Short mmCIF file of N, CA and C in Angstrom, two decimals:
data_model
loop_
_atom_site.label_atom_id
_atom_site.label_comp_id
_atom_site.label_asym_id
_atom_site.label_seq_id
_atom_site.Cartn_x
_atom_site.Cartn_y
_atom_site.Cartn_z
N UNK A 21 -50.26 141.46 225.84
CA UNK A 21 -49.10 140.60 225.82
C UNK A 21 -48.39 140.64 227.17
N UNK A 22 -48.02 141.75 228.09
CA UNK A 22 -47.55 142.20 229.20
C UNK A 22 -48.48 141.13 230.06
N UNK A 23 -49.67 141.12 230.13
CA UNK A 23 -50.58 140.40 231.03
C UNK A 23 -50.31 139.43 230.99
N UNK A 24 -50.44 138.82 229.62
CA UNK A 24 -50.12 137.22 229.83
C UNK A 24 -48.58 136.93 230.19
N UNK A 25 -47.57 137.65 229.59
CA UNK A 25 -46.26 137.18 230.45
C UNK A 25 -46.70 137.19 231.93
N UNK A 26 -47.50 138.31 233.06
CA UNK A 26 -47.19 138.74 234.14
C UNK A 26 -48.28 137.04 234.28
N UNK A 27 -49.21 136.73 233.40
CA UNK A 27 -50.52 135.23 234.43
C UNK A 27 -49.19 134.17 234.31
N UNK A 28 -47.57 134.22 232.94
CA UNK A 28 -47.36 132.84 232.96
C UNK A 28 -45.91 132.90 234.05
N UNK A 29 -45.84 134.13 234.55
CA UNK A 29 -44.67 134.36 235.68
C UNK A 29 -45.68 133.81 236.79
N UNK A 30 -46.48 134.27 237.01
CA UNK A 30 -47.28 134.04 238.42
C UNK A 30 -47.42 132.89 238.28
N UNK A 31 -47.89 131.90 237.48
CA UNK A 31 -48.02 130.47 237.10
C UNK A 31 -46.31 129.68 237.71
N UNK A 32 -45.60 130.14 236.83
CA UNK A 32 -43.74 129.16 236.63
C UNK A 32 -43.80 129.59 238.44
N UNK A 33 -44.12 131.54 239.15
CA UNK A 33 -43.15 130.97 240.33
C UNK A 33 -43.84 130.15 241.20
N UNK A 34 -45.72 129.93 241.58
CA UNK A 34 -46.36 129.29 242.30
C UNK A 34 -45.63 127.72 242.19
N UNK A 35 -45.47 127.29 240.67
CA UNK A 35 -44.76 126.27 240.39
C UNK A 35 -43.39 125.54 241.22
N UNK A 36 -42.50 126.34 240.99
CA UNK A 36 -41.02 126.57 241.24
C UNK A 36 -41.78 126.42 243.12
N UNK A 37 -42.35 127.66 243.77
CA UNK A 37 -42.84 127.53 244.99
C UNK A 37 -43.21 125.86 245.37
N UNK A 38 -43.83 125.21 245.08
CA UNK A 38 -44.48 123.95 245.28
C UNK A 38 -43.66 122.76 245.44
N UNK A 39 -42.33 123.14 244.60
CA UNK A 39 -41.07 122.07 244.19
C UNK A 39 -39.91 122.69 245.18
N UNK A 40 -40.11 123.93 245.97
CA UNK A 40 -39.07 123.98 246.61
C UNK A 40 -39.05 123.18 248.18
N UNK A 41 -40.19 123.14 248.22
CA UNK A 41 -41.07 122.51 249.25
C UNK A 41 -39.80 120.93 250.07
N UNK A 42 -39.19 120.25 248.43
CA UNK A 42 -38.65 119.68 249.29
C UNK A 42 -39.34 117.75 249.74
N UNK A 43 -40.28 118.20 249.95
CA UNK A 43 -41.47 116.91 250.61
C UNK A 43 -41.56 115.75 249.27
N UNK A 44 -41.98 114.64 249.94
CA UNK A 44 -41.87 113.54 249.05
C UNK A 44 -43.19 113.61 247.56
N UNK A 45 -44.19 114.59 247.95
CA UNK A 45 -45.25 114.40 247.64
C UNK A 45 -44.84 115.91 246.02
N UNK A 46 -43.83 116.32 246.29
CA UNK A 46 -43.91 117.40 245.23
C UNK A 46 -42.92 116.64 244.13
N UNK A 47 -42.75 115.53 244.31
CA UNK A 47 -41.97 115.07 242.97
C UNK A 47 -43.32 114.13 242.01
N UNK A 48 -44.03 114.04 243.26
CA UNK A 48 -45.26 112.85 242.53
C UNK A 48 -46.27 114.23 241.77
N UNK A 49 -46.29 114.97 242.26
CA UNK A 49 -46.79 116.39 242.05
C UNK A 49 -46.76 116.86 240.43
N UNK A 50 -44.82 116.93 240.33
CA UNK A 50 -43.62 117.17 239.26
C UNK A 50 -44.40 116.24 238.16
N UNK A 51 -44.53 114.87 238.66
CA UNK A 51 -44.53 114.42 237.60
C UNK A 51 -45.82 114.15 236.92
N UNK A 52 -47.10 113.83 237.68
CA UNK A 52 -48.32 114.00 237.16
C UNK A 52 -48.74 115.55 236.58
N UNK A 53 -48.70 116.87 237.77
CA UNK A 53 -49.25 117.97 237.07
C UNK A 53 -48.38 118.75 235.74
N UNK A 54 -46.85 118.32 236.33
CA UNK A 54 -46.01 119.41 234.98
C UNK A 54 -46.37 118.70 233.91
N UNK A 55 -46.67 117.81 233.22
CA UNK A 55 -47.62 117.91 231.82
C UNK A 55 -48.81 118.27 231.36
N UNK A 56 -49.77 118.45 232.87
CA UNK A 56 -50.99 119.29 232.31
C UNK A 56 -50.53 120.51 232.47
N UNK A 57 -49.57 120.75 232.96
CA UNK A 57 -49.55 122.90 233.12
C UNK A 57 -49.05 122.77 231.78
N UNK A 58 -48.01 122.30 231.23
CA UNK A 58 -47.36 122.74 229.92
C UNK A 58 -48.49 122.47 228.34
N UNK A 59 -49.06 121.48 228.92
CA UNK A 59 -50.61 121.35 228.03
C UNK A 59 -51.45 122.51 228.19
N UNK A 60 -51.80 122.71 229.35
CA UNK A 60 -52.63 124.04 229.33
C UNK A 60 -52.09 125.24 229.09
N UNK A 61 -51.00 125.54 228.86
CA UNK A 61 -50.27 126.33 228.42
C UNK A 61 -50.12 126.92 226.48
N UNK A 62 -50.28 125.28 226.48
CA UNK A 62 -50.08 125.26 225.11
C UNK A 62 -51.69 125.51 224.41
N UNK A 63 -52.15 125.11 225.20
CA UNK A 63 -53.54 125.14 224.90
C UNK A 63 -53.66 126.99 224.89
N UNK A 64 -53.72 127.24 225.90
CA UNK A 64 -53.83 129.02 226.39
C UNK A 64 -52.94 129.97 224.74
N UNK A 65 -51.74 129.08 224.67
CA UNK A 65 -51.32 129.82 223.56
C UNK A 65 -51.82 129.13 222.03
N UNK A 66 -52.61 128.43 221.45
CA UNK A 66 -52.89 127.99 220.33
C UNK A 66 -54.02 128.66 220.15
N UNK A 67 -55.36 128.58 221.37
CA UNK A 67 -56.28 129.19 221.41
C UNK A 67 -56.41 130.48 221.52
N UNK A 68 -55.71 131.66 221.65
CA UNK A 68 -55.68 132.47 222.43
C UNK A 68 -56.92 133.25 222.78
N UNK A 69 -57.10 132.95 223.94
CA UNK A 69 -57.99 132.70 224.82
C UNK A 69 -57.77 132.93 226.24
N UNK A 70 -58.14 133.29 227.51
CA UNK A 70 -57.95 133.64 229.02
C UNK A 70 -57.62 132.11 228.90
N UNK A 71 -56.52 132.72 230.30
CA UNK A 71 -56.68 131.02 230.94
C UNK A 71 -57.53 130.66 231.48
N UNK A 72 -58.25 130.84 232.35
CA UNK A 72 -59.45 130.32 232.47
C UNK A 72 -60.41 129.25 231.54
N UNK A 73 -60.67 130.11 230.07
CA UNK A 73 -61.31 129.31 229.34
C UNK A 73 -59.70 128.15 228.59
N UNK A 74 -58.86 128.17 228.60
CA UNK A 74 -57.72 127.76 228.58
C UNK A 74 -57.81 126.28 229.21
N UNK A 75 -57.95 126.58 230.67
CA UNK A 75 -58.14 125.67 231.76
C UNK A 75 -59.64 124.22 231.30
N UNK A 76 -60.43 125.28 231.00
CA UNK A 76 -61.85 124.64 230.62
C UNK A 76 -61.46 123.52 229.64
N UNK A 77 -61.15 123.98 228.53
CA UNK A 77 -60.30 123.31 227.32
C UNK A 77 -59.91 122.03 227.59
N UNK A 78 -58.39 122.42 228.13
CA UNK A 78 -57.80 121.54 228.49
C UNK A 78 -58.34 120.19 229.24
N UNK A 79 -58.96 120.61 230.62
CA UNK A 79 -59.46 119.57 231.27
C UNK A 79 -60.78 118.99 230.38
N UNK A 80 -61.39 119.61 229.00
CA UNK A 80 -61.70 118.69 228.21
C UNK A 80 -61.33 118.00 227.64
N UNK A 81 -60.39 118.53 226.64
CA UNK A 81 -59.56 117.49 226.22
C UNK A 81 -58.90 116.16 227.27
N UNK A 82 -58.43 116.84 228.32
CA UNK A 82 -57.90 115.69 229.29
C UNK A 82 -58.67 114.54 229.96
N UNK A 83 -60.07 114.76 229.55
CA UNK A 83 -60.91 114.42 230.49
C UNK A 83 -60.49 112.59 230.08
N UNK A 84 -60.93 112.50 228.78
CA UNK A 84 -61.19 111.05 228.48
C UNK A 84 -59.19 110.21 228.17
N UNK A 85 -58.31 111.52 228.56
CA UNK A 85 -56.96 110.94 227.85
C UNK A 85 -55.50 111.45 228.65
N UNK A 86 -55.98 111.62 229.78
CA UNK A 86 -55.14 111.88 230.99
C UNK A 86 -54.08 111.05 231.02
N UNK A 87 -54.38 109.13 231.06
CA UNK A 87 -53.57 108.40 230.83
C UNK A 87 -52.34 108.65 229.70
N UNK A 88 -53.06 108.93 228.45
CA UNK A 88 -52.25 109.28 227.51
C UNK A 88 -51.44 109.91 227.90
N UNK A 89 -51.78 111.30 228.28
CA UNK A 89 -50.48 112.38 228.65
C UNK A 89 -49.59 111.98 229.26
N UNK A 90 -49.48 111.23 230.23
CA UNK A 90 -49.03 111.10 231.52
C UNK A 90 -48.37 109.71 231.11
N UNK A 91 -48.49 108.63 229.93
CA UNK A 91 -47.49 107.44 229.61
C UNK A 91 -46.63 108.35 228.94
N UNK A 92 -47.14 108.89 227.92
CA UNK A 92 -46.18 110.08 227.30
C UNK A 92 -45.27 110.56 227.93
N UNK A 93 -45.20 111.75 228.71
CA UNK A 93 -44.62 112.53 229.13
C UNK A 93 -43.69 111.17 230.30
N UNK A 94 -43.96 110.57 231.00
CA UNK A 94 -43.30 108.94 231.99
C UNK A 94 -42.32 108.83 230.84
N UNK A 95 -42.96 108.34 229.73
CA UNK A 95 -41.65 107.62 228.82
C UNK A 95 -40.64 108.36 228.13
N UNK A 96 -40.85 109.74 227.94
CA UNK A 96 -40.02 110.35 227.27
C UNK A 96 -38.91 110.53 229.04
N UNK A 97 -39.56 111.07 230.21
CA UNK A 97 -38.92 111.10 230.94
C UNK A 97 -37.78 110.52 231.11
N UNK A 98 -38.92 108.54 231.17
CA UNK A 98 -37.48 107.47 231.41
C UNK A 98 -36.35 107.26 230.33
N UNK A 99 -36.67 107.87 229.25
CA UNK A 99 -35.85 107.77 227.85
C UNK A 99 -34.87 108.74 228.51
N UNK A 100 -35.04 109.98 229.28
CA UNK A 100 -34.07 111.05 229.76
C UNK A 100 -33.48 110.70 230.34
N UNK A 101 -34.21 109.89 231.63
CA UNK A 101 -32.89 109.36 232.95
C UNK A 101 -31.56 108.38 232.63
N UNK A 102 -32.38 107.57 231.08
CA UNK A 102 -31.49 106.64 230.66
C UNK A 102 -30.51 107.07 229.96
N UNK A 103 -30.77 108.35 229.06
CA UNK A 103 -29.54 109.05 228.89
C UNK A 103 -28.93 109.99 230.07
N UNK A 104 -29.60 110.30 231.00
CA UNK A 104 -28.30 110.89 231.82
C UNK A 104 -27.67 109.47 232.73
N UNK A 105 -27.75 108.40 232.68
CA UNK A 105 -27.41 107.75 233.51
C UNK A 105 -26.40 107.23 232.31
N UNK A 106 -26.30 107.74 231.05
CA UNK A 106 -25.02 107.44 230.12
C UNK A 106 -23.83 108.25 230.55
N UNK A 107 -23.96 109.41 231.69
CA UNK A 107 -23.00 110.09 232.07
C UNK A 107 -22.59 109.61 232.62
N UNK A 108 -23.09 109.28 233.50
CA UNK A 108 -22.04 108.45 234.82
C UNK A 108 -21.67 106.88 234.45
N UNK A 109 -21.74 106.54 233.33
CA UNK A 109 -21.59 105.04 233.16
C UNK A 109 -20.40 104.82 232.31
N UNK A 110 -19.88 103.72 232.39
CA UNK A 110 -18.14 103.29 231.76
C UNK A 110 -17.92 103.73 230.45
N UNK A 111 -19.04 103.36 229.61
CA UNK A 111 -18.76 104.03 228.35
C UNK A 111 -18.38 105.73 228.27
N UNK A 112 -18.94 106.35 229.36
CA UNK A 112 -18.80 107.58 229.30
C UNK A 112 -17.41 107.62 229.58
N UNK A 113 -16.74 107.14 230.84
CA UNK A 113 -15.41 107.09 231.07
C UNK A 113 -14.36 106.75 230.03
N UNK A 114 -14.98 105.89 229.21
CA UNK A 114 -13.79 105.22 228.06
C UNK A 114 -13.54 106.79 227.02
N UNK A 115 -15.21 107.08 226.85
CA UNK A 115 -14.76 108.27 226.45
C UNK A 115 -14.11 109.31 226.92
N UNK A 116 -14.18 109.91 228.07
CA UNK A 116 -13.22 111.03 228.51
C UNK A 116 -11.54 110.19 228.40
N UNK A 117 -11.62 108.98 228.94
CA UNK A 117 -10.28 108.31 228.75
C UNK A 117 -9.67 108.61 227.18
N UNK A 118 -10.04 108.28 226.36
CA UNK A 118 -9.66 108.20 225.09
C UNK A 118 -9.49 109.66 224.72
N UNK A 119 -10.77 110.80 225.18
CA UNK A 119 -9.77 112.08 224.52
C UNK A 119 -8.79 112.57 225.38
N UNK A 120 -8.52 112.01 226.81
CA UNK A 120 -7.37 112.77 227.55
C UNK A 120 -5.71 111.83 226.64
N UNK A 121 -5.90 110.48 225.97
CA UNK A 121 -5.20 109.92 225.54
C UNK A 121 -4.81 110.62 224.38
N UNK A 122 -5.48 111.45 223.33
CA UNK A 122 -5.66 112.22 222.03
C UNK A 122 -4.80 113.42 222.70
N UNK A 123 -5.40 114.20 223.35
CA UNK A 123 -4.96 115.52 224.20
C UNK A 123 -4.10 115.00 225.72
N UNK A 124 -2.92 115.56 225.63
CA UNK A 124 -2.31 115.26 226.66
C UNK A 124 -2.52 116.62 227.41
N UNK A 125 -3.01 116.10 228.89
CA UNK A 125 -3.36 117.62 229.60
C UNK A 125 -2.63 117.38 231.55
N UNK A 126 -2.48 117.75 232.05
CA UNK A 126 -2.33 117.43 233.39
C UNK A 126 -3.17 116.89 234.25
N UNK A 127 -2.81 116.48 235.31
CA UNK A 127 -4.00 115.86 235.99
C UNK A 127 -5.53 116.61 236.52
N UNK A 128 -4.41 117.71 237.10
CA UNK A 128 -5.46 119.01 237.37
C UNK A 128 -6.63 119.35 236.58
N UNK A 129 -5.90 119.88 235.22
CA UNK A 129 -6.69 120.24 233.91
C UNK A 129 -7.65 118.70 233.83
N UNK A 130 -7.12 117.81 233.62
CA UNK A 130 -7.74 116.59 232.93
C UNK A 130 -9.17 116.53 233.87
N UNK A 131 -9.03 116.94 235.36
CA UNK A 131 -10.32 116.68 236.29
C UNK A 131 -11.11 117.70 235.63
N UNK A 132 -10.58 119.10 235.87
CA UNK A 132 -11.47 119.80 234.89
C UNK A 132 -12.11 119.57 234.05
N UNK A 133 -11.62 118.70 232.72
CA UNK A 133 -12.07 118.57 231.62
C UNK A 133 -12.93 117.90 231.49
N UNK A 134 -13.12 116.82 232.72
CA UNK A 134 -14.02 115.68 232.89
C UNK A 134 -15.28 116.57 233.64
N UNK A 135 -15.22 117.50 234.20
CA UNK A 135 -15.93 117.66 235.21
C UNK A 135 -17.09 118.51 233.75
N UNK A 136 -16.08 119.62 232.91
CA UNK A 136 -17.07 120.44 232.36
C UNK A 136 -17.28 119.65 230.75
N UNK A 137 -16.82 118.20 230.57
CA UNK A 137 -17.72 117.87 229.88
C UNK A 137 -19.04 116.98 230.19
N UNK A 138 -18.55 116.61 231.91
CA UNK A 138 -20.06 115.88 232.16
C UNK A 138 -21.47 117.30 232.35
N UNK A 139 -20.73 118.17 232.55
CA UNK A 139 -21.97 118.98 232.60
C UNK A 139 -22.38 119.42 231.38
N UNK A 140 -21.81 119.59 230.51
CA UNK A 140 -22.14 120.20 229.32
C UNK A 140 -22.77 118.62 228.27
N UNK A 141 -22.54 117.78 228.80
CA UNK A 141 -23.59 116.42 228.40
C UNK A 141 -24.99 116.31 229.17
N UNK A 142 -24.88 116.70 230.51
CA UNK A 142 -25.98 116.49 231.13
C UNK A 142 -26.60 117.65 230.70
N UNK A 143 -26.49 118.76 230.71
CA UNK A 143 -27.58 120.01 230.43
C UNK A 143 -28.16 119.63 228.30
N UNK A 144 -26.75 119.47 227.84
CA UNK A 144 -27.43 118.71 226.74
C UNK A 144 -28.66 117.91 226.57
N UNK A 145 -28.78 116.83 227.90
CA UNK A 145 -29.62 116.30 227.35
C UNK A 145 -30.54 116.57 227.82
N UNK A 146 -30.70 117.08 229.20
CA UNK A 146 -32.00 117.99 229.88
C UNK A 146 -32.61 118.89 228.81
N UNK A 147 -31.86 119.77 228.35
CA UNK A 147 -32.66 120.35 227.24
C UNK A 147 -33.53 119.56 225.87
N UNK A 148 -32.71 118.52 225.59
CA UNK A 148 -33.03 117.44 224.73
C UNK A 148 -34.30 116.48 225.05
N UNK A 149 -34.27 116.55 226.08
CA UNK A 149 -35.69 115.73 227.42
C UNK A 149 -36.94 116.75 227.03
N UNK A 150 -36.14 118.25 227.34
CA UNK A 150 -37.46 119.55 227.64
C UNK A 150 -37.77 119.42 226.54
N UNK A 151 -37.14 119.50 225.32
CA UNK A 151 -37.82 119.53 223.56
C UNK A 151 -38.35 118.68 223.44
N UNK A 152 -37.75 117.53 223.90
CA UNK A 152 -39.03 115.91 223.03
C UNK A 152 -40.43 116.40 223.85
N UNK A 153 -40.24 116.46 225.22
CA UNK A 153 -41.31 116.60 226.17
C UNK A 153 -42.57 117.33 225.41
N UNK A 154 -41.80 118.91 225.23
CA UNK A 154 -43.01 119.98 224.66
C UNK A 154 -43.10 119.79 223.56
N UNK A 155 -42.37 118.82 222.42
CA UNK A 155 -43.58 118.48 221.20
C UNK A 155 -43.57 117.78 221.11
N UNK A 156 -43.82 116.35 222.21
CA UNK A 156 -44.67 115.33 222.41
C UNK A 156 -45.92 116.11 222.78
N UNK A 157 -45.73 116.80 223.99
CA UNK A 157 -47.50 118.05 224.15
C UNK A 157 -47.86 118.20 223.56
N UNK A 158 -47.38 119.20 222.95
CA UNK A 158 -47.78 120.00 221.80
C UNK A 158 -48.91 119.03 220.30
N UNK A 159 -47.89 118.04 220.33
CA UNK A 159 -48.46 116.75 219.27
C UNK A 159 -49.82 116.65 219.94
N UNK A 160 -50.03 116.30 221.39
CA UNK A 160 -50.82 115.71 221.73
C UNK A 160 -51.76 116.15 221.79
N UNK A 161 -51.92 117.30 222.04
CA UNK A 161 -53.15 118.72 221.99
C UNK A 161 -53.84 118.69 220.72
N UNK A 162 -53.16 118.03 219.80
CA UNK A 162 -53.85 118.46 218.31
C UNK A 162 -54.69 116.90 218.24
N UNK A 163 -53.71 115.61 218.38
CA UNK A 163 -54.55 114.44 218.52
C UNK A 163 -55.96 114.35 219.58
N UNK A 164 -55.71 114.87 220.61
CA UNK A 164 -56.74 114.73 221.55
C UNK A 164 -57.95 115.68 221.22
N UNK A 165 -57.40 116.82 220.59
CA UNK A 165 -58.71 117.81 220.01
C UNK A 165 -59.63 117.31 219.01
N UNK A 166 -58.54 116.22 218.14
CA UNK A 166 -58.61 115.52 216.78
C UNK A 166 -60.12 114.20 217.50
N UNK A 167 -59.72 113.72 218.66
CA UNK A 167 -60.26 112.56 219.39
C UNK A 167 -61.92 113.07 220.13
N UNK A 168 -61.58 114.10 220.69
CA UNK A 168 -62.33 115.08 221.40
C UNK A 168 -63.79 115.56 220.17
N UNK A 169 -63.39 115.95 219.08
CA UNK A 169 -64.25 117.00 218.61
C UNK A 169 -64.50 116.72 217.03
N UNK A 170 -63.49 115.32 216.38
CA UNK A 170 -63.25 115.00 215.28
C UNK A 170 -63.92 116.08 214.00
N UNK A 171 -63.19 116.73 214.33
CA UNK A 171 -63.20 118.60 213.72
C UNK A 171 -63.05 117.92 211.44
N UNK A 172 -61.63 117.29 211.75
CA UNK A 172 -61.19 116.86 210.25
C UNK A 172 -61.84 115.89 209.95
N UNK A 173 -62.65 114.59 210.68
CA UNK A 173 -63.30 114.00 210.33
C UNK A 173 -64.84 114.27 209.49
N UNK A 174 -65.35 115.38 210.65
CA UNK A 174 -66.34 115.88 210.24
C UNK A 174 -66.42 116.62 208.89
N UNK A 175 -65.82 117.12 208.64
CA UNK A 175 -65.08 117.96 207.37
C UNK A 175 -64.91 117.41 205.88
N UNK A 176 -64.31 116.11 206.13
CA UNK A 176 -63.80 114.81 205.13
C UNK A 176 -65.19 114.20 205.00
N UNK A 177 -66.17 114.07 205.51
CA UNK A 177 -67.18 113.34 205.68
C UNK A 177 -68.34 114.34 204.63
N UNK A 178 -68.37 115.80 204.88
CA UNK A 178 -69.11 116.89 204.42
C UNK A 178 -68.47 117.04 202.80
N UNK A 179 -67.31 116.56 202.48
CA UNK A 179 -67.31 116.91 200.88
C UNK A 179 -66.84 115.37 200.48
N UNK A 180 -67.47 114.41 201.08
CA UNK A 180 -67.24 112.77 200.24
C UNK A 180 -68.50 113.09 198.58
N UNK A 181 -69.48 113.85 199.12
CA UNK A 181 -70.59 113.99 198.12
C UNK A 181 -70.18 114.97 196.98
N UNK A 182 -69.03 115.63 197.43
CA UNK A 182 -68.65 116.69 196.34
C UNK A 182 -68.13 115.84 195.38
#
């Protein structure tokens, strides 16, 4: 158990390393590879199995459905940006307007209040992004294995005669 925390630390910081980088090419990076690492991940933990054979897996499964992953993981994204771009937008304002109207606070306080409820909306929904994200994966690992190897088909097919 120690090992595999120490392969999925060495994994997150090479990661984190690649994105600090900065360069135009690590967001195109961000967004094509961070759904196969969190797939192969998931894969590494369903199977348990080395990563290595982990890796093997995966890029089977991925082989014929890469597209898939990758509209997936795009659309849940753009579903995210569109809710954080509800932060910064008028409706959001009407709302902070309306509870500083409910709560009478000072001006001072009132910036405050605006400031730590836009953050506590935005990390809301970042986390809300990270959950749909990893069991949209997660979903997808079982369909593509389902596509890959038709495991339950085969199965349903072996007791039609029973």
């Amino acid at each position: 158990v120690l090992f595999r925390m120490f392969q999925s630390l060495v994994a997150a910081a090479s990661l984190v390393l690649v994105i600090r980088t900065g360069e135009w090419y690590t967001k195109l990076l961000l967004v094509t590879l961070f759904p196969a690492i969190v797939f192969w991940f998931y894969t590494m933990t369903v199977t348990q199995t080395s990563p290595l054979r982990a890796l093997g897996r995966s890029i089977y499964l991925l082989q014929q459905a890469f597209g898939r992953l990758l509209s997936l993981s795009l659309s849940i994204t753009l579903m995210g940006l569109l809710l954080l771009l509800f932060t910064e937008a008028t409706l959001m304002q009407f709302v902070l307007d309306w509870s500083v109207w409910v709560v009478d606070l000072s001006p001072d306080l009132r910036h405050e209040a605006n400031i730590v409820f836009r953050v506590f909306s935005t990390i809301f929904i970042l986390i809300f992004v990270f959950i749909l994200l990893f069991t949209g994966l997660a979903l997808s690992y079982y369909s593509l294995e389902e596509i890959a190897d038709a495991g339950t088909l085969k199965a349903d097919i072996e007791r039609i005669g029973r």
